[in-house]
């Protein structure tokens, strides 16, 4: 028998039993569930990552749906347990679902939700922040000051990179990659960085190209050097030409260790590499060695290959900035993710259709109106034959 897991209960007499494996930001997601007659149980175990056994204990004998986290292993065992308990819905509080065996979910008829459409700007902002911090060596300088080592101005003290007029490279120009590119070309200031853009993506980003073109024309009309854009024919072209490179691909067999010993060797010696996408896109062992051999090469990482662990040596590298997977960690975004995850589960429980566009979720986030009667994003809706909302 599974060991009992500590929980906090909301609306104990609710008709539908929903479990959340973690406490999540905000209270709107809680209220939306209990207003629809759900008994909500929130795990309060003092463990960062729950085991499969812990989650089985939470599911119990009767469970209509689960809100889970990307640190959990949702495969055959958990979907079998959820199905046996009568559950038909699971949602990650994340846009990614590499931790989920969707085929296993399909086998047991469980809808799998995720939370796109609410992370774009927040994630792009962190990628831009890491780019700036790496370029101007801010973390190194902060540590230098805190250690009491500063005894006066010196001409060579923490000399970094000027971004203006340099080339920013984007690998994966989807929503987040394009938002990051726009910030680096024309950020939310009077001037912006005026960086040129080179990007690689399987699909042409026409909107992004038009944005950079229009800004270039504006600069030229005002007597300044216009910014330019270029769609690269290969990822290698981006790596060779860009001064700052930000990774925004999906993680699959083709992008595993996309950045490795060979690709790192093609980059500029003083390049800056940013990864806020998925940890295994970068070969961390190769990266550590490259950082050792190239002290002016700098990296900013929000995700890691074997999260929550870093490969040996990475944490000691002064030319690496490492943060604990906080790209989506703005209050608005995290509360929105919690709301979308809860509504994914609620929608399946209530028999609602699936929202027609998972990237246009503003109606679900408007706190001044009831959310649409739909599940915001179900990744296996087609496989399960779920109806799509006409709203």
PDB file of C-alpha atoms in Angstrom, residues 87-299:
ATOM      1  CA  UNK A  87      -9.825   9.921 -14.027  1.00  0.00           C
ATOM      2  CA  UNK A  88     -10.021  11.302 -17.540  1.00  0.00           C
ATOM      3  CA  UNK A  89      -7.837  14.419 -17.350  1.00  0.00           C
ATOM      4  CA  UNK A  90      -4.263  15.408 -16.542  1.00  0.00           C
ATOM      5  CA  UNK A  91      -2.637  18.787 -17.138  1.00  0.00           C
ATOM      6  CA  UNK A  92       0.959  19.877 -16.851  1.00  0.00           C
ATOM      7  CA  UNK A  93       1.429  23.344 -15.405  1.00  0.00           C
ATOM      8  CA  UNK A  94       3.866  23.982 -18.258  1.00  0.00           C
ATOM      9  CA  UNK A  95       3.891  24.492 -21.987  1.00  0.00           C
ATOM     10  CA  UNK A  96       6.298  21.581 -22.446  1.00  0.00           C
ATOM     11  CA  UNK A  97       5.315  17.977 -21.824  1.00  0.00           C
ATOM     12  CA  UNK A  98       8.502  15.977 -22.350  1.00  0.00           C
ATOM     13  CA  UNK A  99       7.764  14.358 -18.985  1.00  0.00           C
ATOM     14  CA  UNK A 100       4.509  12.909 -20.341  1.00  0.00           C
ATOM     15  CA  UNK A 101       4.092   9.689 -22.317  1.00  0.00           C
ATOM     16  CA  UNK A 102       1.225  10.867 -24.516  1.00  0.00           C
ATOM     17  CA  UNK A 103       0.835   7.427 -26.084  1.00  0.00           C
ATOM     18  CA  UNK A 104       0.227   5.955 -22.617  1.00  0.00           C
ATOM     19  CA  UNK A 105      -2.341   8.673 -21.953  1.00  0.00           C
ATOM     20  CA  UNK A 106      -4.077   7.840 -25.229  1.00  0.00           C
ATOM     21  CA  UNK A 107      -4.120   4.148 -24.295  1.00  0.00           C
ATOM     22  CA  UNK A 108      -6.039   4.927 -21.101  1.00  0.00           C
ATOM     23  CA  UNK A 109      -8.220   7.644 -22.616  1.00  0.00           C
ATOM     24  CA  UNK A 110      -6.751  10.438 -20.513  1.00  0.00           C
ATOM     25  CA  UNK A 111      -6.700  13.976 -21.927  1.00  0.00           C
ATOM     26  CA  UNK A 112      -3.313  15.708 -21.509  1.00  0.00           C
ATOM     27  CA  UNK A 113      -3.327  19.469 -21.052  1.00  0.00           C
ATOM     28  CA  UNK A 114      -0.549  22.046 -21.183  1.00  0.00           C
ATOM     29  CA  UNK A 115      -0.375  25.828 -20.799  1.00  0.00           C
ATOM     30  CA  UNK A 116       0.875  27.631 -23.929  1.00  0.00           C
ATOM     31  CA  UNK A 117      -0.008  31.189 -24.848  1.00  0.00           C
ATOM     32  CA  UNK A 118       0.873  32.694 -21.495  1.00  0.00           C
ATOM     33  CA  UNK A 119       4.669  32.288 -21.322  1.00  0.00           C
ATOM     34  CA  UNK A 120       5.868  34.060 -24.471  1.00  0.00           C
ATOM     35  CA  UNK A 121       6.910  37.514 -23.272  1.00  0.00           C
ATOM     36  CA  UNK A 122       7.971  36.337 -19.816  1.00  0.00           C
ATOM     37  CA  UNK A 123      10.346  33.717 -21.227  1.00  0.00           C
ATOM     38  CA  UNK A 124      11.679  36.094 -23.894  1.00  0.00           C
ATOM     39  CA  UNK A 125      12.350  38.707 -21.206  1.00  0.00           C
ATOM     40  CA  UNK A 126      14.494  36.288 -19.211  1.00  0.00           C
ATOM     41  CA  UNK A 127      16.432  35.304 -22.345  1.00  0.00           C
ATOM     42  CA  UNK A 128      17.058  39.011 -23.002  1.00  0.00           C
ATOM     43  CA  UNK A 129      18.043  39.543 -19.363  1.00  0.00           C
ATOM     44  CA  UNK A 130      20.559  36.705 -19.513  1.00  0.00           C
ATOM     45  CA  UNK A 131      21.926  38.134 -22.767  1.00  0.00           C
ATOM     46  CA  UNK A 132      22.549  41.502 -21.127  1.00  0.00           C
ATOM     47  CA  UNK A 133      23.939  40.000 -17.932  1.00  0.00           C
ATOM     48  CA  UNK A 134      26.353  37.843 -19.909  1.00  0.00           C
ATOM     49  CA  UNK A 135      27.389  40.630 -22.282  1.00  0.00           C
ATOM     50  CA  UNK A 136      28.190  43.061 -19.458  1.00  0.00           C
ATOM     51  CA  UNK A 137      29.458  40.399 -16.995  1.00  0.00           C
ATOM     52  CA  UNK A 138      27.027  41.559 -14.338  1.00  0.00           C
ATOM     53  CA  UNK A 139      27.027  38.416 -12.209  1.00  0.00           C
ATOM     54  CA  UNK A 140      30.808  38.276 -12.154  1.00  0.00           C
ATOM     55  CA  UNK A 141      30.974  41.940 -11.167  1.00  0.00           C
ATOM     56  CA  UNK A 142      28.340  41.493  -8.463  1.00  0.00           C
ATOM     57  CA  UNK A 143      30.303  38.610  -6.926  1.00  0.00           C
ATOM     58  CA  UNK A 144      33.491  40.687  -7.110  1.00  0.00           C
ATOM     59  CA  UNK A 145      31.859  43.505  -5.147  1.00  0.00           C
ATOM     60  CA  UNK A 146      30.304  41.213  -2.530  1.00  0.00           C
ATOM     61  CA  UNK A 147      33.690  39.583  -1.958  1.00  0.00           C
ATOM     62  CA  UNK A 148      35.158  42.988  -1.067  1.00  0.00           C
ATOM     63  CA  UNK A 149      37.675  42.873  -3.931  1.00  0.00           C
ATOM     64  CA  UNK A 150      36.921  46.283  -5.452  1.00  0.00           C
ATOM     65  CA  UNK A 151      39.606  48.829  -4.535  1.00  0.00           C
ATOM     66  CA  UNK A 152      39.231  51.314  -7.395  1.00  0.00           C
ATOM     67  CA  UNK A 153      38.442  51.789 -11.079  1.00  0.00           C
ATOM     68  CA  UNK A 154      40.662  50.026 -13.607  1.00  0.00           C
ATOM     69  CA  UNK A 155      40.610  50.247 -17.429  1.00  0.00           C
ATOM     70  CA  UNK A 156      40.325  46.472 -17.920  1.00  0.00           C
ATOM     71  CA  UNK A 157      37.963  45.689 -15.038  1.00  0.00           C
ATOM     72  CA  UNK A 158      35.095  43.461 -16.291  1.00  0.00           C
ATOM     73  CA  UNK A 159      35.228  44.669 -19.866  1.00  0.00           C
ATOM     74  CA  UNK A 160      32.277  43.089 -21.695  1.00  0.00           C
ATOM     75  CA  UNK A 161      30.524  43.250 -25.048  1.00  0.00           C
ATOM     76  CA  UNK A 162      28.635  46.171 -26.617  1.00  0.00           C
ATOM     77  CA  UNK A 163      25.425  44.808 -28.142  1.00  0.00           C
ATOM     78  CA  UNK A 164      24.547  47.780 -30.357  1.00  0.00           C
ATOM     79  CA  UNK A 165      25.164  46.984 -33.995  1.00  0.00           C
ATOM     80  CA  UNK A 166      26.078  43.359 -33.312  1.00  0.00           C
ATOM     81  CA  UNK A 167      24.196  40.369 -34.716  1.00  0.00           C
ATOM     82  CA  UNK A 168      21.711  38.400 -32.667  1.00  0.00           C
ATOM     83  CA  UNK A 169      21.057  34.835 -33.762  1.00  0.00           C
ATOM     84  CA  UNK A 170      17.857  32.956 -33.029  1.00  0.00           C
ATOM     85  CA  UNK A 171      17.489  29.221 -33.516  1.00  0.00           C
ATOM     86  CA  UNK A 172      13.756  28.535 -33.506  1.00  0.00           C
ATOM     87  CA  UNK A 173      11.792  31.659 -34.460  1.00  0.00           C
ATOM     88  CA  UNK A 174       8.445  30.632 -33.025  1.00  0.00           C
ATOM     89  CA  UNK A 175       6.495  32.768 -30.565  1.00  0.00           C
ATOM     90  CA  UNK A 176       9.204  32.976 -27.893  1.00  0.00           C
ATOM     91  CA  UNK A 177      12.137  33.168 -30.292  1.00  0.00           C
ATOM     92  CA  UNK A 178      10.459  35.953 -32.280  1.00  0.00           C
ATOM     93  CA  UNK A 179       9.553  37.890 -29.133  1.00  0.00           C
ATOM     94  CA  UNK A 180      13.166  37.654 -27.964  1.00  0.00           C
ATOM     95  CA  UNK A 181      14.423  38.821 -31.371  1.00  0.00           C
ATOM     96  CA  UNK A 182      12.133  41.859 -31.331  1.00  0.00           C
ATOM     97  CA  UNK A 183      13.381  42.768 -27.857  1.00  0.00           C
ATOM     98  CA  UNK A 184      17.007  42.580 -28.940  1.00  0.00           C
ATOM     99  CA  UNK A 185      16.457  44.571 -32.122  1.00  0.00           C
ATOM    100  CA  UNK A 186      14.151  47.164 -30.574  1.00  0.00           C
ATOM    101  CA  UNK A 187      13.663  46.694 -26.847  1.00  0.00           C
ATOM    102  CA  UNK A 188      11.156  48.621 -24.755  1.00  0.00           C
ATOM    103  CA  UNK A 189      13.329  51.731 -24.484  1.00  0.00           C
ATOM    104  CA  UNK A 190      13.726  54.855 -26.588  1.00  0.00           C
ATOM    105  CA  UNK A 191      16.804  53.516 -28.384  1.00  0.00           C
ATOM    106  CA  UNK A 192      16.863  49.736 -28.202  1.00  0.00           C
ATOM    107  CA  UNK A 193      19.981  47.691 -28.997  1.00  0.00           C
ATOM    108  CA  UNK A 194      19.669  48.017 -32.772  1.00  0.00           C
ATOM    109  CA  UNK A 195      21.041  44.549 -33.323  1.00  0.00           C
ATOM    110  CA  UNK A 196      20.941  42.896 -36.725  1.00  0.00           C
ATOM    111  CA  UNK A 197      19.075  39.597 -36.865  1.00  0.00           C
ATOM    112  CA  UNK A 198      19.940  36.212 -38.285  1.00  0.00           C
ATOM    113  CA  UNK A 199      17.547  33.361 -37.602  1.00  0.00           C
ATOM    114  CA  UNK A 200      17.056  29.734 -38.493  1.00  0.00           C
ATOM    115  CA  UNK A 201      13.684  28.029 -38.470  1.00  0.00           C
ATOM    116  CA  UNK A 202      12.001  25.424 -40.628  1.00  0.00           C
ATOM    117  CA  UNK A 203       9.229  27.933 -41.241  1.00  0.00           C
ATOM    118  CA  UNK A 204       9.640  31.489 -42.463  1.00  0.00           C
ATOM    119  CA  UNK A 205       8.833  34.107 -39.801  1.00  0.00           C
ATOM    120  CA  UNK A 206       7.247  36.708 -42.066  1.00  0.00           C
ATOM    121  CA  UNK A 207       5.905  38.817 -39.189  1.00  0.00           C
ATOM    122  CA  UNK A 208       9.346  39.044 -37.600  1.00  0.00           C
ATOM    123  CA  UNK A 209      10.967  39.925 -40.923  1.00  0.00           C
ATOM    124  CA  UNK A 210       8.422  42.728 -41.503  1.00  0.00           C
ATOM    125  CA  UNK A 211       9.047  44.063 -37.991  1.00  0.00           C
ATOM    126  CA  UNK A 212      12.816  44.323 -38.500  1.00  0.00           C
ATOM    127  CA  UNK A 213      12.384  45.749 -42.004  1.00  0.00           C
ATOM    128  CA  UNK A 214      10.058  48.492 -40.745  1.00  0.00           C
ATOM    129  CA  UNK A 215      12.430  49.427 -37.923  1.00  0.00           C
ATOM    130  CA  UNK A 216      15.359  49.476 -40.357  1.00  0.00           C
ATOM    131  CA  UNK A 217      13.447  51.872 -42.616  1.00  0.00           C
ATOM    132  CA  UNK A 218      12.686  54.104 -39.621  1.00  0.00           C
ATOM    133  CA  UNK A 219      16.368  54.264 -38.662  1.00  0.00           C
ATOM    134  CA  UNK A 220      17.422  55.001 -42.246  1.00  0.00           C
ATOM    135  CA  UNK A 221      14.869  57.807 -42.526  1.00  0.00           C
ATOM    136  CA  UNK A 222      16.417  59.352 -39.424  1.00  0.00           C
ATOM    137  CA  UNK A 223      19.954  59.199 -40.767  1.00  0.00           C
ATOM    138  CA  UNK A 224      21.048  56.093 -38.853  1.00  0.00           C
ATOM    139  CA  UNK A 225      22.433  52.765 -39.954  1.00  0.00           C
ATOM    140  CA  UNK A 226      19.429  50.488 -40.578  1.00  0.00           C
ATOM    141  CA  UNK A 227      19.142  47.118 -38.888  1.00  0.00           C
ATOM    142  CA  UNK A 228      18.953  44.077 -41.137  1.00  0.00           C
ATOM    143  CA  UNK A 229      17.564  40.549 -41.046  1.00  0.00           C
ATOM    144  CA  UNK A 230      18.584  37.306 -42.679  1.00  0.00           C
ATOM    145  CA  UNK A 231      16.960  33.896 -42.690  1.00  0.00           C
ATOM    146  CA  UNK A 232      19.800  31.399 -42.473  1.00  0.00           C
ATOM    147  CA  UNK A 233      19.783  28.245 -44.565  1.00  0.00           C
ATOM    148  CA  UNK A 234      21.204  26.230 -41.670  1.00  0.00           C
ATOM    149  CA  UNK A 235      21.777  26.392 -37.935  1.00  0.00           C
ATOM    150  CA  UNK A 236      25.527  26.384 -38.594  1.00  0.00           C
ATOM    151  CA  UNK A 237      25.191  29.688 -40.423  1.00  0.00           C
ATOM    152  CA  UNK A 238      23.655  31.280 -37.340  1.00  0.00           C
ATOM    153  CA  UNK A 239      26.333  29.880 -35.045  1.00  0.00           C
ATOM    154  CA  UNK A 240      29.135  31.178 -37.254  1.00  0.00           C
ATOM    155  CA  UNK A 241      27.763  34.690 -37.821  1.00  0.00           C
ATOM    156  CA  UNK A 242      25.956  35.720 -34.628  1.00  0.00           C
ATOM    157  CA  UNK A 243      27.486  37.490 -31.638  1.00  0.00           C
ATOM    158  CA  UNK A 244      24.608  36.520 -29.345  1.00  0.00           C
ATOM    159  CA  UNK A 245      22.716  33.264 -29.936  1.00  0.00           C
ATOM    160  CA  UNK A 246      19.477  32.324 -28.191  1.00  0.00           C
ATOM    161  CA  UNK A 247      18.064  28.806 -28.440  1.00  0.00           C
ATOM    162  CA  UNK A 248      14.301  28.333 -28.805  1.00  0.00           C
ATOM    163  CA  UNK A 249      13.747  24.952 -30.519  1.00  0.00           C
ATOM    164  CA  UNK A 250      11.428  22.168 -29.464  1.00  0.00           C
ATOM    165  CA  UNK A 251      13.164  19.165 -27.897  1.00  0.00           C
ATOM    166  CA  UNK A 252      13.061  16.032 -30.010  1.00  0.00           C
ATOM    167  CA  UNK A 253      15.507  13.537 -31.528  1.00  0.00           C
ATOM    168  CA  UNK A 254      16.751  16.124 -34.016  1.00  0.00           C
ATOM    169  CA  UNK A 255      17.531  18.806 -31.418  1.00  0.00           C
ATOM    170  CA  UNK A 256      19.072  16.656 -28.661  1.00  0.00           C
ATOM    171  CA  UNK A 257      22.624  17.994 -28.121  1.00  0.00           C
ATOM    172  CA  UNK A 258      22.077  20.509 -30.902  1.00  0.00           C
ATOM    173  CA  UNK A 259      24.871  22.441 -29.215  1.00  0.00           C
ATOM    174  CA  UNK A 260      27.840  20.094 -28.865  1.00  0.00           C
ATOM    175  CA  UNK A 261      31.628  20.101 -29.142  1.00  0.00           C
ATOM    176  CA  UNK A 262      31.547  20.464 -32.917  1.00  0.00           C
ATOM    177  CA  UNK A 263      28.944  23.242 -33.071  1.00  0.00           C
ATOM    178  CA  UNK A 264      30.570  25.184 -30.219  1.00  0.00           C
ATOM    179  CA  UNK A 265      33.837  25.163 -32.156  1.00  0.00           C
ATOM    180  CA  UNK A 266      32.177  27.039 -35.039  1.00  0.00           C
ATOM    181  CA  UNK A 267      31.040  29.941 -32.850  1.00  0.00           C
ATOM    182  CA  UNK A 268      32.921  33.180 -32.312  1.00  0.00           C
ATOM    183  CA  UNK A 269      35.417  33.136 -29.446  1.00  0.00           C
ATOM    184  CA  UNK A 270      33.554  35.952 -27.665  1.00  0.00           C
ATOM    185  CA  UNK A 271      30.030  34.796 -28.507  1.00  0.00           C
ATOM    186  CA  UNK A 272      27.213  34.627 -25.972  1.00  0.00           C
ATOM    187  CA  UNK A 273      24.962  31.560 -25.849  1.00  0.00           C
ATOM    188  CA  UNK A 274      21.538  31.652 -24.155  1.00  0.00           C
ATOM    189  CA  UNK A 275      19.283  28.668 -23.450  1.00  0.00           C
ATOM    190  CA  UNK A 276      15.802  29.109 -22.010  1.00  0.00           C
ATOM    191  CA  UNK A 277      14.273  26.268 -24.053  1.00  0.00           C
ATOM    192  CA  UNK A 278      15.084  22.693 -22.971  1.00  0.00           C
ATOM    193  CA  UNK A 279      18.194  21.529 -21.140  1.00  0.00           C
ATOM    194  CA  UNK A 280      19.140  18.523 -23.342  1.00  0.00           C
ATOM    195  CA  UNK A 281      19.446  20.813 -26.368  1.00  0.00           C
ATOM    196  CA  UNK A 282      22.929  21.581 -24.996  1.00  0.00           C
ATOM    197  CA  UNK A 283      25.663  19.026 -24.329  1.00  0.00           C
ATOM    198  CA  UNK A 284      26.716  20.386 -20.932  1.00  0.00           C
ATOM    199  CA  UNK A 285      29.918  18.365 -20.712  1.00  0.00           C
ATOM    200  CA  UNK A 286      31.096  19.847 -24.011  1.00  0.00           C
ATOM    201  CA  UNK A 287      29.934  23.286 -22.901  1.00  0.00           C
ATOM    202  CA  UNK A 288      31.960  23.174 -19.664  1.00  0.00           C
ATOM    203  CA  UNK A 289      35.094  22.268 -21.600  1.00  0.00           C
ATOM    204  CA  UNK A 290      34.441  25.045 -24.123  1.00  0.00           C
ATOM    205  CA  UNK A 291      33.988  27.589 -21.330  1.00  0.00           C
ATOM    206  CA  UNK A 292      37.298  26.502 -19.797  1.00  0.00           C
ATOM    207  CA  UNK A 293      39.136  26.831 -23.088  1.00  0.00           C
ATOM    208  CA  UNK A 294      37.487  30.128 -24.095  1.00  0.00           C
ATOM    209  CA  UNK A 295      37.244  32.490 -21.094  1.00  0.00           C
ATOM    210  CA  UNK A 296      35.610  35.276 -23.132  1.00  0.00           C
ATOM    211  CA  UNK A 297      32.867  32.947 -24.379  1.00  0.00           C
ATOM    212  CA  UNK A 298      29.856  33.370 -22.104  1.00  0.00           C
ATOM    213  CA  UNK A 299      26.645  31.482 -21.513  1.00  0.00           C
TER     214      UNK A 299
END
